[in-house]
Coordinates of C-alpha atoms in Angstrom, one line a residue:
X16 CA 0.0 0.0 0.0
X17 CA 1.8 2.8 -1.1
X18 CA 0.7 7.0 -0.9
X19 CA -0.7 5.7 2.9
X20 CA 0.0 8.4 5.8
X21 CA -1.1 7.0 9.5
X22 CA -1.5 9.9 12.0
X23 CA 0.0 7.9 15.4
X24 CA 0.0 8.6 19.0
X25 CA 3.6 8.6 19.3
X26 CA 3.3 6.7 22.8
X27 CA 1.6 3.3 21.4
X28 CA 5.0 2.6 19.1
X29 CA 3.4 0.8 16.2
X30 CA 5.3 1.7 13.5
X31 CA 6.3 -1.9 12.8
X32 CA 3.2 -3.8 13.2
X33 CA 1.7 -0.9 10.3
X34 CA 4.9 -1.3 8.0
X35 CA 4.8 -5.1 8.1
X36 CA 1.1 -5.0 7.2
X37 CA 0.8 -2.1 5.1
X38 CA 4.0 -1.8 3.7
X39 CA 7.4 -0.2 3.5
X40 CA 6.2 2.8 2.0
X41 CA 4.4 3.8 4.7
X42 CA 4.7 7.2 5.9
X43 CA 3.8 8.1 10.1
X44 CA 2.9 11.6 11.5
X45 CA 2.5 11.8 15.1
X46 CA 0.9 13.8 17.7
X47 CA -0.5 13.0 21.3
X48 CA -3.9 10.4 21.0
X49 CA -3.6 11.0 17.3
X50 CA -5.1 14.1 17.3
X51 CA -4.5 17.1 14.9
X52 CA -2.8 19.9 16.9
X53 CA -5.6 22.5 14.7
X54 CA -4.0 25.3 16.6
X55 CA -0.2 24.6 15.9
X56 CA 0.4 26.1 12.7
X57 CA 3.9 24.3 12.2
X58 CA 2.2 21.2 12.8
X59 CA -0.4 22.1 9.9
X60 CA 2.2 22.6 7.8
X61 CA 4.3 20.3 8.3
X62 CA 1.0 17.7 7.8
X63 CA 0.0 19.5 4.5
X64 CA 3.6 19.0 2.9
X65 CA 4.2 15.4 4.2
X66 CA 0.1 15.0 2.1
X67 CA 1.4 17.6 -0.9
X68 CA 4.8 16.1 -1.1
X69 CA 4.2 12.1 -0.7
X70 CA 0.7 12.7 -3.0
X71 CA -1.0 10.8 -0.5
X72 CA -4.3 9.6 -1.4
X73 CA -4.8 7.3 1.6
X74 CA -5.3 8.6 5.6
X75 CA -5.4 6.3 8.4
X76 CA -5.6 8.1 12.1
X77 CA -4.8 5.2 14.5
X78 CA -4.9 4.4 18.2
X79 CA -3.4 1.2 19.7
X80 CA -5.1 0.1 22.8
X81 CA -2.1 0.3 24.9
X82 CA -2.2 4.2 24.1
X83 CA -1.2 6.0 28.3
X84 CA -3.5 8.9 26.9
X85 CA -6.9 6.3 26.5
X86 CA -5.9 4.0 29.3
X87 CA -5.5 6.9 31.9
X88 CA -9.0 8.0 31.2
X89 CA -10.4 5.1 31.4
X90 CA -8.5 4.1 34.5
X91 CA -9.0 7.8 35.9
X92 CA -5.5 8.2 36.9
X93 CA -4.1 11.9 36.7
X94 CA -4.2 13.5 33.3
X95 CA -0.2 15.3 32.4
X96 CA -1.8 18.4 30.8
X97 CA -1.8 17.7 27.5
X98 CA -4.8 18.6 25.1
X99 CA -5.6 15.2 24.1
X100 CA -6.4 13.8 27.2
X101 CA -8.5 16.2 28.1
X102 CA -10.4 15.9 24.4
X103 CA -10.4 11.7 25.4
X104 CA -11.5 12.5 28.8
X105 CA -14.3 14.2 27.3
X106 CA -15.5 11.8 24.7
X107 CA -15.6 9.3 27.5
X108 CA -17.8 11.0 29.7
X109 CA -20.0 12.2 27.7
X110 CA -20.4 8.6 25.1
X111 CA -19.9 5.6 27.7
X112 CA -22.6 4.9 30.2
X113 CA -22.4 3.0 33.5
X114 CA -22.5 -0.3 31.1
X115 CA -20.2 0.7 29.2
X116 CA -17.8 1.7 31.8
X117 CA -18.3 -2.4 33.7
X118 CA -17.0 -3.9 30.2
X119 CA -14.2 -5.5 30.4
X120 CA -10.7 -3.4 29.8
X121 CA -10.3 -4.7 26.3
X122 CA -13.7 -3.7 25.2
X123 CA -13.2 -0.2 26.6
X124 CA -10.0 0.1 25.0
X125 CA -11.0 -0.8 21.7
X126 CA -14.6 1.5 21.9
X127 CA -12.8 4.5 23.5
X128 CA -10.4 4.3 20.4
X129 CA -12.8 4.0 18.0
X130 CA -14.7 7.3 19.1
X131 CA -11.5 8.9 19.4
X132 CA -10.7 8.5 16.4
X133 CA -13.6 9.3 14.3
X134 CA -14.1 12.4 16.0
X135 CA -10.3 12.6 14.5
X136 CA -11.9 11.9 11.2
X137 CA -14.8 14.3 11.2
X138 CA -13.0 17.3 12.6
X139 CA -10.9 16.3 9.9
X140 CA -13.0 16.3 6.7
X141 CA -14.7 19.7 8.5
X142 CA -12.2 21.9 9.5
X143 CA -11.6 23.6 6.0
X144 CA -8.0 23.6 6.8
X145 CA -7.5 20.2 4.5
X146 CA -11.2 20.7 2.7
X147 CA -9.4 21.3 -0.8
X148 CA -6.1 18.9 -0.2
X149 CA -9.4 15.8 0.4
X150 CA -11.5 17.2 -2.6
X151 CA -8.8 17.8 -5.1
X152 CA -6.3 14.6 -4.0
X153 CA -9.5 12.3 -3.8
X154 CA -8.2 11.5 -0.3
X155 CA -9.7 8.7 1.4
X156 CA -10.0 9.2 5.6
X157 CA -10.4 5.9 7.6
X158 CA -9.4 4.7 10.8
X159 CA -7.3 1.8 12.9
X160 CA -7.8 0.5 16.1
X161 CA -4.8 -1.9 16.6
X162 CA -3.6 -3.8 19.6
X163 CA 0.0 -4.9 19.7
X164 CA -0.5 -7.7 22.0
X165 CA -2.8 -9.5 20.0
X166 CA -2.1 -8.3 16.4
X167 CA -5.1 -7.0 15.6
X168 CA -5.7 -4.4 12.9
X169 CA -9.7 -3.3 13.3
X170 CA -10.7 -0.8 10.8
X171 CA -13.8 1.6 11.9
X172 CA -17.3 0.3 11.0
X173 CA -18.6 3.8 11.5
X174 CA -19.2 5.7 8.8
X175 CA -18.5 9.5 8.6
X176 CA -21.6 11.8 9.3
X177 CA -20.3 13.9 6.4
X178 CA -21.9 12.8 3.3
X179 CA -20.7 15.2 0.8
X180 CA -18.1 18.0 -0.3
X181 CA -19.3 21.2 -2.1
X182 CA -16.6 23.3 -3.5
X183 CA -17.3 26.7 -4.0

């Protein structure tokens, strides 16, 4: 799979389970929980050269269920400041219910991640910051959930609440 860029959480380390399923040619970004920085403007750039300059047509924003930044929320140990944890900490209060919140770890894990990241997604394809980089490179979004320990690779079932792109 070439022309793929995966938007990490540089504190889940799995660069080499993605480059020995998806390929050599792989190309990582990374940035706390896997979420866009929208208010570092280095960052942006930096993200619209790597898509401008590697013609990527294929994004994949990916959590690994041993991510600190998911695992402290759902554990509700202390939070070190950073943005993303307090965006998780959000999504989890506000999506899991007391059910939710007696699953087992795993399950947890993997449904925390999955929300995570396609809030990643929408705010993504919505921002307008990327708007004409998507519409003109025919960029598709998806996301990863991946868990080291038992190799899996689980691709989102949810589908994005934007339908379509009007360019004006």
């Amino acid at each position: 799979m070439s022309n793929t860029l995966f938007i990490i959480c540089p504190f889940s380390c799995v660069e080499n389970m993605i480059l020995r399923k998806y390929g050599l040619k792989s190309i990582f970004i990374t940035c706390p929980g896997a979420i866009i920085p929208y208010n570092d403007a280095s960052f942006i750039n930096l993200l619209t050269e790597t898509i401008v300059n590697n013609n990527i047509t294929r994004i994949y924003f990916v959590n690994d269920t041993s991510c600190r930044i998911l695992n402290n929320v759902i554990l509700n140990k202390s939070l070190h400041g950073l943005e993303a944890e307090y965006l998780v900490k959000s999504i989890y209060n506000q999506v899991f219910t007391m059910s939710n919140k007696r699953s087992s770890l795993l399950y947890q894990q993997f449904r925390l991640a999955e929300l995570n990241l396609q809030f990643q997604k929408e705010a993504f394809l919505i921002n307008g910051i990327f708007t004409d980089l998507i519409i003109d490179g025919e960029i598709e979004i998806k996301t990863l959930v991946t868990d080291k320990n038992l190799r899996i690779f689980k691709e989102s079932k949810i589908t994005s609440g934007v339908k379509t792109s009007y360019e004006l």
